[in-house]
Short mmCIF file of C-alpha atoms in Angstrom, two decimals:
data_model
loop_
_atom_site.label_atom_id
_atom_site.label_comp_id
_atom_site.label_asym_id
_atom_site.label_seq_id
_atom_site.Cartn_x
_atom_site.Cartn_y
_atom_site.Cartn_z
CA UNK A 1 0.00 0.00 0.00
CA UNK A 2 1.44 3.53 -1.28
CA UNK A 3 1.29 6.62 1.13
CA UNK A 4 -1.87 8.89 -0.23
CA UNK A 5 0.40 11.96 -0.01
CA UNK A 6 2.64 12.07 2.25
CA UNK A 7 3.88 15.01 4.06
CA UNK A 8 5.25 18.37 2.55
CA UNK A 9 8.51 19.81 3.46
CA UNK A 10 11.22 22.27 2.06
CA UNK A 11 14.96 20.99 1.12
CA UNK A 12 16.99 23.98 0.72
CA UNK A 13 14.88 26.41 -1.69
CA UNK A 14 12.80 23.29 -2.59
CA UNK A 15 9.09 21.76 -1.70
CA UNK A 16 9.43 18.04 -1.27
CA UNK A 17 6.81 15.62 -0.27
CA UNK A 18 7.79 12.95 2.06
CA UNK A 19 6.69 9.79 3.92
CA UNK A 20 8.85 7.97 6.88
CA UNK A 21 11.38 9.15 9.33
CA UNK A 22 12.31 13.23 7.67
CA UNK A 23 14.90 13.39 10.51
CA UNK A 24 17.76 10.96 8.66
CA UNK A 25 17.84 14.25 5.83
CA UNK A 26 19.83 15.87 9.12
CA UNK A 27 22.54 13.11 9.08
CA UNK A 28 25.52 12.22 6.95
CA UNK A 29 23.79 11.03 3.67
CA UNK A 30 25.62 9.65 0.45
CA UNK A 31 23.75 8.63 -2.70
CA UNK A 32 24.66 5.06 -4.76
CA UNK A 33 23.28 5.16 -8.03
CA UNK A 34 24.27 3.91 -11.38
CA UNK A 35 23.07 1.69 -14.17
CA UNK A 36 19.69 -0.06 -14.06
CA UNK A 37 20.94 -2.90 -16.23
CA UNK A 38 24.14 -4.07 -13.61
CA UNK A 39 26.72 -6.47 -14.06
CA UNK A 40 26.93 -8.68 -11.31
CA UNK A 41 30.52 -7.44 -10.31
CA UNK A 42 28.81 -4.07 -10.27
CA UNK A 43 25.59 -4.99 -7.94
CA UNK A 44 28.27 -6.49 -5.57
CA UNK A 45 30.26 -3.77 -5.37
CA UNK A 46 26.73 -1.31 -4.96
CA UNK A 47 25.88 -3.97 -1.91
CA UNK A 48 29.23 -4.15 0.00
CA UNK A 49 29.27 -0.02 -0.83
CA UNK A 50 26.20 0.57 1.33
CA UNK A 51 27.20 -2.15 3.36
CA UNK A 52 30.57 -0.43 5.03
CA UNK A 53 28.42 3.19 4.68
CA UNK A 54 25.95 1.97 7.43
CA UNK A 55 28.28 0.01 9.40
CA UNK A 56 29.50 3.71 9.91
CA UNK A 57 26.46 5.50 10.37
CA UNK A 58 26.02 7.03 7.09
CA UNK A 59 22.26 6.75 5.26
CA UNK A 60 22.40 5.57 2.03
CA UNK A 61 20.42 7.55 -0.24
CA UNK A 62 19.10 6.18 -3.56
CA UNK A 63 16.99 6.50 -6.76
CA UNK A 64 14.65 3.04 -5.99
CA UNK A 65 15.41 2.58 -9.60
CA UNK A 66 16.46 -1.41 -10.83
CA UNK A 67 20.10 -2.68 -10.51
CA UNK A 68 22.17 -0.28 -8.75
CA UNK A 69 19.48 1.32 -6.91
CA UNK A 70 17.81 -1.44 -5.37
CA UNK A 71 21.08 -3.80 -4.78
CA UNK A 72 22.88 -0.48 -2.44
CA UNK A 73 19.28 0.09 -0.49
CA UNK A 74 18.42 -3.11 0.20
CA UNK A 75 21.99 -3.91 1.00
CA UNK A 76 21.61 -1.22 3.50
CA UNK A 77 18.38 -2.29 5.03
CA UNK A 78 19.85 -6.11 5.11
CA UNK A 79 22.53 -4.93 7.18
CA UNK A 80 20.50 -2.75 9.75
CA UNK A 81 21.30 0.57 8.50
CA UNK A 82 18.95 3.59 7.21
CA UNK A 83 18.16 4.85 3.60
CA UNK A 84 16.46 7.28 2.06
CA UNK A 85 14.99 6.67 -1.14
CA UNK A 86 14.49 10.01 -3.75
CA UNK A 87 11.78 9.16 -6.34
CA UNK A 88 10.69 10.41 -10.10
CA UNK A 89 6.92 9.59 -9.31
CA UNK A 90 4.66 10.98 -6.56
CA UNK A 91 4.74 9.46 -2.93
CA UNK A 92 1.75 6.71 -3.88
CA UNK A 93 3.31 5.39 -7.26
CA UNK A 94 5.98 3.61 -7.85
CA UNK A 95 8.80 2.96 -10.45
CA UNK A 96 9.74 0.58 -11.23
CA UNK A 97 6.21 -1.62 -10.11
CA UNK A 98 8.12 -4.06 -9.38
CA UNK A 99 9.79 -1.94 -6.75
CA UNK A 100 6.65 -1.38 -4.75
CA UNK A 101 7.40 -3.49 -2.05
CA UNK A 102 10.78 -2.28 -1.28
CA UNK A 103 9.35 1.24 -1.79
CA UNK A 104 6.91 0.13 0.85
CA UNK A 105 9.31 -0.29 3.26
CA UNK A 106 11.63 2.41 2.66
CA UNK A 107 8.54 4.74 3.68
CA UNK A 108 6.99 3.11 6.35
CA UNK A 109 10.35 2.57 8.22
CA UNK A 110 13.39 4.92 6.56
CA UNK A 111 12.09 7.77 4.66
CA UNK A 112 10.94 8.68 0.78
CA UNK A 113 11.25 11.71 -0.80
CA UNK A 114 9.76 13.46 -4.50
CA UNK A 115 9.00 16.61 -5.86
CA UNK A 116 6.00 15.45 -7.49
CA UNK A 117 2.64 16.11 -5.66
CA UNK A 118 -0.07 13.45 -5.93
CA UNK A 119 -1.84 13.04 -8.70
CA UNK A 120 1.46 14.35 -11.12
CA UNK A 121 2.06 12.97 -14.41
CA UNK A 122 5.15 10.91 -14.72
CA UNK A 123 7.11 12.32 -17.41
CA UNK A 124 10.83 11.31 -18.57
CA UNK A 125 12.23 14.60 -17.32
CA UNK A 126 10.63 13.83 -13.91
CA UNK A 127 14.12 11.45 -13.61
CA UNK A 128 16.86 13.36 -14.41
CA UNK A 129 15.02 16.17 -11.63
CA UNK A 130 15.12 13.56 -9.82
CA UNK A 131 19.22 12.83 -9.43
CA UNK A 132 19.24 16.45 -9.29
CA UNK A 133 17.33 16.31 -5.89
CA UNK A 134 19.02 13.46 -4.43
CA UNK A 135 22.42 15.40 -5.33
CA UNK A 136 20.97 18.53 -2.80
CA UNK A 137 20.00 16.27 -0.20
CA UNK A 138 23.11 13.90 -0.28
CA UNK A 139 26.81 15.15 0.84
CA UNK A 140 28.46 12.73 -1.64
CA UNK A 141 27.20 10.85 -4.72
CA UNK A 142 28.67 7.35 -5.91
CA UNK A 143 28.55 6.69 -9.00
CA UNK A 144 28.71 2.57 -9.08
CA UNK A 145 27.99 1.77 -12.93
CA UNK A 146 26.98 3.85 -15.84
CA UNK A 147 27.22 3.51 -19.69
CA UNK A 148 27.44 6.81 -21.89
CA UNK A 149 24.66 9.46 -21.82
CA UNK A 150 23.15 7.34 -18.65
CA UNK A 151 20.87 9.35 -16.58
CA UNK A 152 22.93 9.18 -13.66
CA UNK A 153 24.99 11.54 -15.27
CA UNK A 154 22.42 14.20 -14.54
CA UNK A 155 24.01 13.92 -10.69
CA UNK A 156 27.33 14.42 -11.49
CA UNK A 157 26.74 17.48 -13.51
CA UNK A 158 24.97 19.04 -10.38
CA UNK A 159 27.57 17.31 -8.02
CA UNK A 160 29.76 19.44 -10.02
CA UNK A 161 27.13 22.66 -9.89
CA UNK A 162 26.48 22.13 -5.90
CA UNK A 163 30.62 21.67 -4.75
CA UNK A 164 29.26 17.98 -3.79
CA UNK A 165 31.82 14.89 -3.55
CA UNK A 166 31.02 12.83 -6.31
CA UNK A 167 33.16 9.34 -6.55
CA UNK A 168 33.23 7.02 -8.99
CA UNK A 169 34.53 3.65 -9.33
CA UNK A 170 37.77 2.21 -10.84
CA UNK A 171 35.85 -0.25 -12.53
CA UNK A 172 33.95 2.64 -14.67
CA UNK A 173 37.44 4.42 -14.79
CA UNK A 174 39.33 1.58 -16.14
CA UNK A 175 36.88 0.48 -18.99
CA UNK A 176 38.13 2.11 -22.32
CA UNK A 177 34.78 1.62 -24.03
CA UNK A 178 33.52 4.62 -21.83
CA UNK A 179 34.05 8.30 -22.82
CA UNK A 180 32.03 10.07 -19.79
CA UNK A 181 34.43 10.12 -17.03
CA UNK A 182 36.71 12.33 -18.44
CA UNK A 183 34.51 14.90 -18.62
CA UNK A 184 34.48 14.92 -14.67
CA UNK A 185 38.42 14.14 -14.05
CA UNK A 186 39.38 17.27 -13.25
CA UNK A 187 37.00 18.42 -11.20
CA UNK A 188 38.07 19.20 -7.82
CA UNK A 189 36.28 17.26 -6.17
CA UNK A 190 36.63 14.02 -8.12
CA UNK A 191 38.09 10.83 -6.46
CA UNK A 192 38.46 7.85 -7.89
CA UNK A 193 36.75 5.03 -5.77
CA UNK A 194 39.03 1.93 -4.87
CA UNK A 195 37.03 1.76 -1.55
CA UNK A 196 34.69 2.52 0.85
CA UNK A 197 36.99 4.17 3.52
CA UNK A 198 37.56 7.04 0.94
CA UNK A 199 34.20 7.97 1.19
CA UNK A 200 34.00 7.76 5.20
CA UNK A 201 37.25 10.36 4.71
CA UNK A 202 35.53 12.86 2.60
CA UNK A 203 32.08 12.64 4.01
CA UNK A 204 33.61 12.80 7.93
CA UNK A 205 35.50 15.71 6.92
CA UNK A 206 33.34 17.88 4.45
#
């Protein structure tokens, strides 16, 4: 069962709608996001990600798209920890369907955010506004997987915009095949991700 509306809030100069706990926006939050279609080395490395994040207090913030999404928050939840998941639909729909459960549960005991009031159409456009609202709320984004012109790219752009930490990982560094991530190299705050610990530096520290 989907929230009817939720509650609605500000984020920075922002009206948000949200369901669940609002107070976990106040603590250390760090987005994982990538690809929808992950490799399997890739959903491991979104799982044991959001795994060390909680183990250190941190929310893990995501998209409750397919593949990256879901394999970092439920990794979280597995392992006792909080997320917050920032949608492209309004509070009572969700997107993937096949989500809906784990959507479920991310409101009724972590928290969900959108922009879209009740009743809004669900438009492409609604997504990339969407990374761009996780990147406000989120002090670092993690980039796990994501081919060229990917959607997730829409959140490094405005990591890049807001001053945010945005990491991505060696895997996506190292492939050849990909011509994004040199856009992004040498932007200051940049780091290439071996492992979790360099996000527990930056975030501890920002």
């Amino acid at each position: 069962m989907q929230p009817a509306s939720g509650r609605k809030t500000r984020a920075g100069e922002r009206t948000v709608f949200v369901a669940g706990d609002v107070a976990l926006l106040r603590l250390a939050c760090v987005s994982v996001i990538g690809s929808r279609r992950v490799s399997a080395a890739g959903e491991e490395t979104a799982r044991t990600l959001a795994r060390a994040l909680v183990a250190d207090g941190i929310v893990v913030m995501s998209g409750l798209a397919d593949g990256v999404d879901s394999a970092a928050m439920k990794a979280a939840i597995e392992a006792g920890g909080r997320t917050v998941g920032v949608i492209g639909t309004p509070l009572d729909k969700a997107y993937p369907a096949a989500n809906a459960r784990l959507q479920e549960r991310v409101y009724r005991e972590h928290l969900l955010v959108s922009q879209f009031a009740s009743g809004a159409q669900v438009r492409p456009g609604n997504f990339p506004a969407r990374n761009k609202l996780m990147c406000a709320l989120s002090d670092a984004s993690v980039i796990v997987e994501a081919a060229d012109g990917s959607g997730t790219l829409h959140q490094a752009d405005e990591c890049v915009r807001l001053g945010r930490w945005l990491f991505v990982a060696r895997a996506v560094l190292d492939d050849r095949t990909l011509t994004w991530p040199a856009k992004y190299a040498a932007y200051e705050r940049f780091v290439a991700l071996e492992n979790a610990s360099q996000i527990l530096e930056h975030v501890r520290t920002r």
